[in-house]
mmCIF file of C-alpha atoms in Angstrom:
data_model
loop_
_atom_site.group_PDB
_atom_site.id
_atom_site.type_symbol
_atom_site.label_atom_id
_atom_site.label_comp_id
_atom_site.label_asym_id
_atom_site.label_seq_id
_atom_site.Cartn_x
_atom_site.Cartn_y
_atom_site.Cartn_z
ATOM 1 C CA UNK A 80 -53.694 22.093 -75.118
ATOM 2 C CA UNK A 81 -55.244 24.954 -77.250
ATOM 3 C CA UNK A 82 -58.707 23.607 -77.277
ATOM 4 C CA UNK A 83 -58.535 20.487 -74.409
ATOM 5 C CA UNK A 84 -57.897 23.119 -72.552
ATOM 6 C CA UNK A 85 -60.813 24.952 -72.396
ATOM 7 C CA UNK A 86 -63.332 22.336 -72.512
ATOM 8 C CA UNK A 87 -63.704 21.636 -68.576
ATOM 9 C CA UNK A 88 -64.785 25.265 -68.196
ATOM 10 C CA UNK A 89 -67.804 24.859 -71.198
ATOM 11 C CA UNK A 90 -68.536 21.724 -69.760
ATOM 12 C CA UNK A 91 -69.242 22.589 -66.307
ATOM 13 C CA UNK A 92 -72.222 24.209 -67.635
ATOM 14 C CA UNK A 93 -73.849 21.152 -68.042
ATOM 15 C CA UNK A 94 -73.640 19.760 -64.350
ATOM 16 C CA UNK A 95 -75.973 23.205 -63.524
ATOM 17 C CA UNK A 96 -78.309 22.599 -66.177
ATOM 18 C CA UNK A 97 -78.748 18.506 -65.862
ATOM 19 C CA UNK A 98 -79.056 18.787 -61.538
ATOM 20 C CA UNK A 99 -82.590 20.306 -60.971
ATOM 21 C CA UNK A 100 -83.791 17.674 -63.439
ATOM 22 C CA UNK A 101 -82.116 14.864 -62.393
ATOM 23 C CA UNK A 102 -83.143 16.423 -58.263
ATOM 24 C CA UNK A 103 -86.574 15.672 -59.465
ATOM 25 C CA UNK A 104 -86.596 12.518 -61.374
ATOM 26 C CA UNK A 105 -83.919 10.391 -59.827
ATOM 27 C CA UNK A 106 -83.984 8.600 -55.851
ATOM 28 C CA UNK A 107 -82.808 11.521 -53.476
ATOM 29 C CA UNK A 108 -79.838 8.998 -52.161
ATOM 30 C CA UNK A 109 -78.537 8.302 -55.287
ATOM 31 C CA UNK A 110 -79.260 12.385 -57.142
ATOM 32 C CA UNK A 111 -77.049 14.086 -54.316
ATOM 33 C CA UNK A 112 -73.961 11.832 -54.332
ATOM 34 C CA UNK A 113 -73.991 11.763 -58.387
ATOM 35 C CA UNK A 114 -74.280 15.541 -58.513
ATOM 36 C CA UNK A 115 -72.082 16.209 -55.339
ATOM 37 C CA UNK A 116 -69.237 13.708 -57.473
ATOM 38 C CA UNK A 117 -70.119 15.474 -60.354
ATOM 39 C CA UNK A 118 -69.632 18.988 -58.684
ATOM 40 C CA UNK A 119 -66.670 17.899 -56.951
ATOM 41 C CA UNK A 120 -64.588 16.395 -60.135
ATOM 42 C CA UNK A 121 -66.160 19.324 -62.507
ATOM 43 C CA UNK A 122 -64.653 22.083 -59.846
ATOM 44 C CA UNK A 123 -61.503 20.801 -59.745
ATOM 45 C CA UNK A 124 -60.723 20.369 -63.754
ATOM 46 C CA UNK A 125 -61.706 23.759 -63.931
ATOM 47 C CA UNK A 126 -59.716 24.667 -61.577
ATOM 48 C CA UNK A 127 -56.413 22.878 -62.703
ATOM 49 C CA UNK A 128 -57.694 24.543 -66.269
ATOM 50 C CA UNK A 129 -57.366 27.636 -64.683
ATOM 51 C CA UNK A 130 -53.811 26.868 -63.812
ATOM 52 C CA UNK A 131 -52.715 25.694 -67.203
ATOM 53 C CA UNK A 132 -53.879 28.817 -68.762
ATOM 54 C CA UNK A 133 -52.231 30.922 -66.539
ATOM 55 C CA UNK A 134 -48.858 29.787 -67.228
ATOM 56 C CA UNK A 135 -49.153 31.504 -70.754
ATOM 57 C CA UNK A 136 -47.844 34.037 -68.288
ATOM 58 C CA UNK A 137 -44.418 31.766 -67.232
ATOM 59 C CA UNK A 138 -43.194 32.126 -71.488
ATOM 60 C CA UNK A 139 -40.479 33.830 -70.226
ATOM 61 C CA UNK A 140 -39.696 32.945 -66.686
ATOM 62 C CA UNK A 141 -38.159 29.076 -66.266
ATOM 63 C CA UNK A 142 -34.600 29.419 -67.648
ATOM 64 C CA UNK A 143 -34.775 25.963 -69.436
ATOM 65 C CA UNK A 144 -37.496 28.458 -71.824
ATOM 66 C CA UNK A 145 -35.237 31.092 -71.535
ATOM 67 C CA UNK A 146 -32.470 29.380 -72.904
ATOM 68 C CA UNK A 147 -34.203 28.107 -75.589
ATOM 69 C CA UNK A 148 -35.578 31.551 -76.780
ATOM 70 C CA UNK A 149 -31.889 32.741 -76.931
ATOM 71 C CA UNK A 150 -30.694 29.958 -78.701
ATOM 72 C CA UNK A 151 -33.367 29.833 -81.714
ATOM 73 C CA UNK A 152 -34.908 26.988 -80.653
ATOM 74 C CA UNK A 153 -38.938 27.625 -81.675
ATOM 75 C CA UNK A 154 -41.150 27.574 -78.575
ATOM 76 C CA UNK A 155 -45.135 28.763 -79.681
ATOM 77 C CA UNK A 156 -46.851 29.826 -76.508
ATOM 78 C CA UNK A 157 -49.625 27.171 -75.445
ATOM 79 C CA UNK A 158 -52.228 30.319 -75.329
ATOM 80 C CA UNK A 159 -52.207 33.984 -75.815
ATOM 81 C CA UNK A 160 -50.977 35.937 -72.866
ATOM 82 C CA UNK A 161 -53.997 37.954 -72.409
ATOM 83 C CA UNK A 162 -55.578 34.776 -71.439
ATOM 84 C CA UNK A 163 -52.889 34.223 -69.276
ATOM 85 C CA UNK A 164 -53.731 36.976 -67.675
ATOM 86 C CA UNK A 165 -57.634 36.428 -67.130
ATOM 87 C CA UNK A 166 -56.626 32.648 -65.597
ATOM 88 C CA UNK A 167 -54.477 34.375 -63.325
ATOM 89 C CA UNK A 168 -57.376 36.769 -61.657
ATOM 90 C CA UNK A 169 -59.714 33.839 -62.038
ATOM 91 C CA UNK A 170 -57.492 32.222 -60.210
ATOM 92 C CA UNK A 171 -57.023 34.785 -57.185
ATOM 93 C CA UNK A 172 -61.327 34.857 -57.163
ATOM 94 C CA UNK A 173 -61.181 31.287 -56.938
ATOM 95 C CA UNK A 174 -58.892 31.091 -54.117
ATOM 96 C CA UNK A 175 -60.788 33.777 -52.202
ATOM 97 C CA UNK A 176 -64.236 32.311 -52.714
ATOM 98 C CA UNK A 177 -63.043 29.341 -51.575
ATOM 99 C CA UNK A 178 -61.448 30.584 -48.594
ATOM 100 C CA UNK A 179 -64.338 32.946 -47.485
ATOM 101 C CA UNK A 180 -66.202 29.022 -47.950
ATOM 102 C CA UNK A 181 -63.801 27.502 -45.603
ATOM 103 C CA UNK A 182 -63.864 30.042 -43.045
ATOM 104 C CA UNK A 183 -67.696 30.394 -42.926
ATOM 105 C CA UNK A 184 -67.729 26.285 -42.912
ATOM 106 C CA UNK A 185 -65.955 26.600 -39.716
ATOM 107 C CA UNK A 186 -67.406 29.858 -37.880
ATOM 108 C CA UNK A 187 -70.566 27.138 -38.041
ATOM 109 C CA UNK A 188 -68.895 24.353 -37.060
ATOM 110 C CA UNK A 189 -67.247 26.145 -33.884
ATOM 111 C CA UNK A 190 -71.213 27.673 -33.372
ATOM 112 C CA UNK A 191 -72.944 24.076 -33.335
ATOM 113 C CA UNK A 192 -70.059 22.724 -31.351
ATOM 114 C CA UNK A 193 -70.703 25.927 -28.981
ATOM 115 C CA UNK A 194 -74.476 24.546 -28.568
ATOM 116 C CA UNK A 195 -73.351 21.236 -27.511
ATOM 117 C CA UNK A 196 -71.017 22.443 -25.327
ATOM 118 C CA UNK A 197 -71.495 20.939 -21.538
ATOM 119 C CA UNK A 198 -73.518 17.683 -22.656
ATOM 120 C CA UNK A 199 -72.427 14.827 -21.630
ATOM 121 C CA UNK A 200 -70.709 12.313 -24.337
ATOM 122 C CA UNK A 201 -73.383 9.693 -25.222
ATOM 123 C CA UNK A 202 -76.597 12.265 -25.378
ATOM 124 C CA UNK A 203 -77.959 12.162 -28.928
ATOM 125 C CA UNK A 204 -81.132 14.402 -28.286
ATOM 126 C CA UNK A 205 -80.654 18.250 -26.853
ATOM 127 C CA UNK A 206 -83.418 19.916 -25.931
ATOM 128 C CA UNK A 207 -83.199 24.086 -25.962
ATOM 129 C CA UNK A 208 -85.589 25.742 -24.021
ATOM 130 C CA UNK A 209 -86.572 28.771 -26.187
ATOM 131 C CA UNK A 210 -89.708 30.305 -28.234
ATOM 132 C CA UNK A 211 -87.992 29.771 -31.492
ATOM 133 C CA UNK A 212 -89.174 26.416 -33.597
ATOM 134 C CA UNK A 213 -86.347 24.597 -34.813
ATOM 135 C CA UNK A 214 -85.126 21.781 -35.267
ATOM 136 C CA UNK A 215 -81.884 21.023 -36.753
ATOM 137 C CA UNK A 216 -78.744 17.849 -36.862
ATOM 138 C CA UNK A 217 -75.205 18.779 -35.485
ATOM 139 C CA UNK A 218 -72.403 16.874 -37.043
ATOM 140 C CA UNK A 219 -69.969 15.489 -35.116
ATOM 141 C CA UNK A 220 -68.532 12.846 -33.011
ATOM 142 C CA UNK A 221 -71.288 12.272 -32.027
ATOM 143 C CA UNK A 222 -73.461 13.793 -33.976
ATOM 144 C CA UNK A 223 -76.393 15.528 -32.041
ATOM 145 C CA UNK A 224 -80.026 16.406 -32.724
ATOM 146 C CA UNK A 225 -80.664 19.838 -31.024
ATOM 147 C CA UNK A 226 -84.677 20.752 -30.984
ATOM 148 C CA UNK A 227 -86.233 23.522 -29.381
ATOM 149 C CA UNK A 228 -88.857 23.158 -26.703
ATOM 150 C CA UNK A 229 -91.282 25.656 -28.999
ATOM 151 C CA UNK A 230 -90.898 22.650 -31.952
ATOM 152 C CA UNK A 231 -91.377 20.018 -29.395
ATOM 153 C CA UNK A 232 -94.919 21.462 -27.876
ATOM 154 C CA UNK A 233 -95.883 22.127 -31.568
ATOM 155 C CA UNK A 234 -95.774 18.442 -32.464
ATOM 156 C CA UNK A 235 -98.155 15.609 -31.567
ATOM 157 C CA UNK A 236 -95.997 12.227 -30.379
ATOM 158 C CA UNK A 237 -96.302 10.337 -33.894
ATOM 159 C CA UNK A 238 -95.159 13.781 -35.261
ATOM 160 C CA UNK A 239 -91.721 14.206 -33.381
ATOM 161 C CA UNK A 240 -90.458 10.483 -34.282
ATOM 162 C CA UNK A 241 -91.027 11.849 -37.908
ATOM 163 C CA UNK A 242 -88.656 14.739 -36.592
ATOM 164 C CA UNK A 243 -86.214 12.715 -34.739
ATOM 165 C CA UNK A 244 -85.973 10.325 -37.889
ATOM 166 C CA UNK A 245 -85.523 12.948 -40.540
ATOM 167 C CA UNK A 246 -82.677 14.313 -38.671
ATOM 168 C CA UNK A 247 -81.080 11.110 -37.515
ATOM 169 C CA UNK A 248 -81.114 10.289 -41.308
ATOM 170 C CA UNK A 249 -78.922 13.546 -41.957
ATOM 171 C CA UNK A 250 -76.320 12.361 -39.258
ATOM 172 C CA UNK A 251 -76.367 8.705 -40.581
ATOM 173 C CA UNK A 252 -75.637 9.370 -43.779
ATOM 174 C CA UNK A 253 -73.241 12.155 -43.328
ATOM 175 C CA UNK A 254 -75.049 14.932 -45.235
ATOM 176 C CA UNK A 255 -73.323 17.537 -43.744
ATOM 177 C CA UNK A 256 -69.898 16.259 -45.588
ATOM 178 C CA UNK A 257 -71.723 16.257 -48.476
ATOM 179 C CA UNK A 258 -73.421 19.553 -48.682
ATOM 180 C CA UNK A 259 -70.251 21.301 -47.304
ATOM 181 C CA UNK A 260 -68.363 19.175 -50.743
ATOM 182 C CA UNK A 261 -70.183 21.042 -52.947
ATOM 183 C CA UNK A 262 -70.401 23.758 -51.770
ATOM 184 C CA UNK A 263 -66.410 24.856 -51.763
ATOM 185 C CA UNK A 264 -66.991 23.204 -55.346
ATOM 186 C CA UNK A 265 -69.661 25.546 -56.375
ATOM 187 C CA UNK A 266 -67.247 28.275 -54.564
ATOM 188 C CA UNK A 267 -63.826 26.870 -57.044
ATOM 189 C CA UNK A 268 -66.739 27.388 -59.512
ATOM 190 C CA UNK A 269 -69.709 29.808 -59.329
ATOM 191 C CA UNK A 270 -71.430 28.047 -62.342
ATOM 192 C CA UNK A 271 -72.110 25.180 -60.392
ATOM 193 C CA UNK A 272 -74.266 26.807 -58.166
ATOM 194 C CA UNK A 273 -77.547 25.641 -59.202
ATOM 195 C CA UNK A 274 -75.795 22.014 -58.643
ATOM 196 C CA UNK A 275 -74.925 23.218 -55.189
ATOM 197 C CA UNK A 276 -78.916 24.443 -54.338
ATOM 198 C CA UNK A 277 -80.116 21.057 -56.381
ATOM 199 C CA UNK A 278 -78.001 19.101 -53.675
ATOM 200 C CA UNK A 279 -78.992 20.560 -50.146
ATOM 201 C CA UNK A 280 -82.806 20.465 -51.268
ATOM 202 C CA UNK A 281 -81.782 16.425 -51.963
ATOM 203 C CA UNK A 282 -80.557 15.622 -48.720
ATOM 204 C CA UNK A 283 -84.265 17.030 -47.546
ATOM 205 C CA UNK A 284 -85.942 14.497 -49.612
ATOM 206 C CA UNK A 285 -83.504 11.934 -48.761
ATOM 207 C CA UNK A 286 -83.925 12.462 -45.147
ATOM 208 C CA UNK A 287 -87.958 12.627 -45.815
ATOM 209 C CA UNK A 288 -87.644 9.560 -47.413
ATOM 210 C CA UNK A 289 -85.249 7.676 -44.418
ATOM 211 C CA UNK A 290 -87.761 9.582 -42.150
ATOM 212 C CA UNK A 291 -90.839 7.919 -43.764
ATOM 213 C CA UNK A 292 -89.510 4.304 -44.423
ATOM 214 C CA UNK A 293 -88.513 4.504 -40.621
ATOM 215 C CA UNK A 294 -92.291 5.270 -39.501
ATOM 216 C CA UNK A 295 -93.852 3.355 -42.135
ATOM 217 C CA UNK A 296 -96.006 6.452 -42.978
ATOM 218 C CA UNK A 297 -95.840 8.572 -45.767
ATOM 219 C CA UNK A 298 -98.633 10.875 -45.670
ATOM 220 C CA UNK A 299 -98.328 11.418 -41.431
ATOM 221 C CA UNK A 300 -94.284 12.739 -42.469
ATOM 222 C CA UNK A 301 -95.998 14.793 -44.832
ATOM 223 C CA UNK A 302 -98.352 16.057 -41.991
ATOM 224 C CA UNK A 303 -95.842 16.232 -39.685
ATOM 225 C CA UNK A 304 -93.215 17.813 -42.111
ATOM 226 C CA UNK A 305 -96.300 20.536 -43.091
ATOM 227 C CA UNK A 306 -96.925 20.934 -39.482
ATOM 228 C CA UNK A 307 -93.296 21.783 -38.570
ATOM 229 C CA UNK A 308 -93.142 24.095 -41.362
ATOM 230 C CA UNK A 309 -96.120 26.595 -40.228
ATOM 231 C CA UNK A 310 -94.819 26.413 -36.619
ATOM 232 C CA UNK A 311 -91.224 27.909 -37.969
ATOM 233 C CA UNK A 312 -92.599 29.896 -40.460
ATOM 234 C CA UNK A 313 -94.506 31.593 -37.888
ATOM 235 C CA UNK A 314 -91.140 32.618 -36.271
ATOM 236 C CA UNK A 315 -89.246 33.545 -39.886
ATOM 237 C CA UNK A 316 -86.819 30.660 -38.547
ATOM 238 C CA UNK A 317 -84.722 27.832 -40.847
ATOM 239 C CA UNK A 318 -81.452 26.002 -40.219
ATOM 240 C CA UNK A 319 -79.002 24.156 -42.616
ATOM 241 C CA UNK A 320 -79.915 20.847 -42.644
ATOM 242 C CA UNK A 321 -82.966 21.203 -40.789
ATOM 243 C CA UNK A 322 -86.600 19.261 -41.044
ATOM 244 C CA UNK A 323 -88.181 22.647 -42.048
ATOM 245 C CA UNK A 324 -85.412 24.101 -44.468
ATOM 246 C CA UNK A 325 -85.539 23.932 -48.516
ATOM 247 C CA UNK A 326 -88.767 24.174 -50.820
ATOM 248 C CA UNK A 327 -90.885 22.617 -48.021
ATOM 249 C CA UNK A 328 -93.813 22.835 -50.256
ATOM 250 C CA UNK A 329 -92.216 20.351 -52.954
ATOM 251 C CA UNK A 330 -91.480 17.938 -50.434
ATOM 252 C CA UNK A 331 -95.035 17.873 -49.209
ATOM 253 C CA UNK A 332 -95.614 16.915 -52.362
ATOM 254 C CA UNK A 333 -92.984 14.408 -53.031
ATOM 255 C CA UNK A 334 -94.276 12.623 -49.698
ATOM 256 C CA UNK A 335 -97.744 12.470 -51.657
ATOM 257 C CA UNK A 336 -96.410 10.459 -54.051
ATOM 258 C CA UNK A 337 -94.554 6.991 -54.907
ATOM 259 C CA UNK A 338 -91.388 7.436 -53.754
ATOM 260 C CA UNK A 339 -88.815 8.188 -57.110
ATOM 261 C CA UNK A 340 -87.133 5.437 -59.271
ATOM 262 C CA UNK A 341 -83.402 4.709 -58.675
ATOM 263 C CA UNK A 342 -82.784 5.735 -62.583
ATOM 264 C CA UNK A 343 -78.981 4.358 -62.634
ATOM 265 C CA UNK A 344 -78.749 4.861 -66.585
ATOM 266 C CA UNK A 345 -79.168 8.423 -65.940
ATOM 267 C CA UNK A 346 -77.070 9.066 -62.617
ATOM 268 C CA UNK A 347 -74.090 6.787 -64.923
ATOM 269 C CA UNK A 348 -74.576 9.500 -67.520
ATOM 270 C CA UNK A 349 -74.478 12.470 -64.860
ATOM 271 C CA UNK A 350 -71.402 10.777 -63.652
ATOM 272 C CA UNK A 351 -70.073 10.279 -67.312
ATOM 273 C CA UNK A 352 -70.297 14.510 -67.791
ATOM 274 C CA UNK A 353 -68.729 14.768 -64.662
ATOM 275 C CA UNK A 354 -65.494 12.889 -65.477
ATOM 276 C CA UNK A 355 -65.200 14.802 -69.445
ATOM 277 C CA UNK A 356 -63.584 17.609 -67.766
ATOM 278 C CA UNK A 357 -61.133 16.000 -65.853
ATOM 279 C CA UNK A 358 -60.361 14.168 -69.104
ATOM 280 C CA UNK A 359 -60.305 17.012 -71.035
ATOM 281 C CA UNK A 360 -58.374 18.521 -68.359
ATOM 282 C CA UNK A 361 -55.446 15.728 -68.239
ATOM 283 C CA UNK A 362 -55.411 15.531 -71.798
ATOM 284 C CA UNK A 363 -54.650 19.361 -71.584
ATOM 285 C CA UNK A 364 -51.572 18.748 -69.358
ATOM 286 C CA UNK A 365 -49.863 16.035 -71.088
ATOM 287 C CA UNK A 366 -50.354 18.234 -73.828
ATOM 288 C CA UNK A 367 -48.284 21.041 -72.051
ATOM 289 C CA UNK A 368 -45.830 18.612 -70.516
ATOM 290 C CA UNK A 369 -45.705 17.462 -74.263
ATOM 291 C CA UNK A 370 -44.810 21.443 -75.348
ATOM 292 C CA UNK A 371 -41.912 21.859 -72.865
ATOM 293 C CA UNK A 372 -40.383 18.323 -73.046
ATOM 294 C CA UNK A 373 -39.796 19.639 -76.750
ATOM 295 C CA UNK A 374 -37.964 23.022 -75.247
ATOM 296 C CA UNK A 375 -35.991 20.514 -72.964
ATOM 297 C CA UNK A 376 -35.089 18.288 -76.198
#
């Protein structure tokens, strides 16, 4: 307990500084659901961590602990109460970040579902009339593509099936779920951050990369990806999860190239420092339940 217990929140340092290098070495498929696991499970030890140190603060309180103060019986408090202390106002943080997560989660939930609003049930495609270039998927059942008439002229034919593609790929695969996971986990835990940023650039690529098998075509979804981008960047415009959102440049780039390796001995060792600190975490509470079976014996 006095050590275990710490260990989740030193190791969830290394999720933030393995992500941007594993984001540019490993498949974009298999990057963002090994980091977005590895977020998830990291967030949560810390969390429960949290919770464990904070009950330092309960020495006193349950009258099973109580009793056995008053009666001699030697009870050595798991950690100091000062630390108690700090886990308790990380712990009020936490639970605001993450609600302030939540709420904004929804507010752009109720927002897409507003722009959908009226169309009838089986229409994948919604066109906007409006001078703004975007382009953007709507999760949902069903999930929607909404593109702007200004994106649509700005795009030859071969150009918007690139489009159409790249977003379809975010609705098939359910990025949405996945960006939204890490993100309340890099809320529970501010340090995973750059893990957060590393993901929603992946689910780009991977959509790039659905978008280009689809068409057959790597360098015209480059084009058309480039192409995209100046239109919106014209207008100062960008979407989450849309075709010209996050580091466009690098995914030019990326498109320019063979696409990445599926490197499973490194995702398995991503995933192996993302399960430590829920080890180190459950070690940490059979330790405690250890300490107050004692008191109870």
């Amino acid at each position: 307990m006095r050590f275990d217990v710490y260990g989740p929140l030193v190791l969830s340092l290394l999720p933030a500084v393995v992500g941007p290098v594993i984001a540019r070495r490993v498949a974009p498929a298999l990057a963002a659901r090994v980091l977005a696991s590895a977020a998830v499970v990291t967030a949560t030890a810390t969390t429960w961590s949290l919770v464990l140190l904070a009950t330092a603060l309960l020495a006193d309180a349950p009258p099973v602990i109580r009793e056995a103060r008053e009666q001699g019986r030697p009870f050595m408090d798991p950690v100091p109460e000062v630390i108690g202390l700090g886990a308790v106002a990380a712990l009020l943080v936490v639970a605001v970040r993450v609600h302030r997560a939540v709420r904004a989660e929804r507010s752009t939930r109720r927002a897409l579902r507003r722009l959908c609003a009226g169309q009838p049930a089986g229409t994948e495609l919604i066109v906007a009339a409006s001078e703004v270039p975007q382009a953007f998927a709507i999760p949902g059942r069903p999930g929607r593509i909404l593109v702007t008439s200004a994106m649509l002229s700005a795009l030859a034919p071969a150009e918007r099936r690139v489009l159409l593609a790249h977003e379809r790929a975010h609705l098939a695969h359910r990025h949405g779920a996945l960006v939204t996971a890490v993100t309340l986990a890099a809320a529970a835990n501010p340090l995973l951050q750059p893990v957060r940023t590393a993901v929603a650039f992946l689910v780009e690529r991977w959509a790039d990369e659905q978008a280009a098998a689809t068409v057959g075509d790597r360098r015209a979804t480059a084009r058309a990806l480039a192409r995209a981008a100046l239109t919106a960047g014209r207008a100062r415009s960008a979407c989450a999860l849309g075709f010209t959102d996050r580091a466009v440049t690098r995914r030019i780039a990326a498109l320019h190239t063979s696409p990445p390796a599926h490197l499973w001995p490194a995702a398995a060792a991503v995933l192996a420092l993302g399960a430590l600190p829920a080890l180190l975490a459950a070690d940490a509470t059979g330790d405690l339940m250890g300490l107050l079976s004692g008191v109870l014996n």
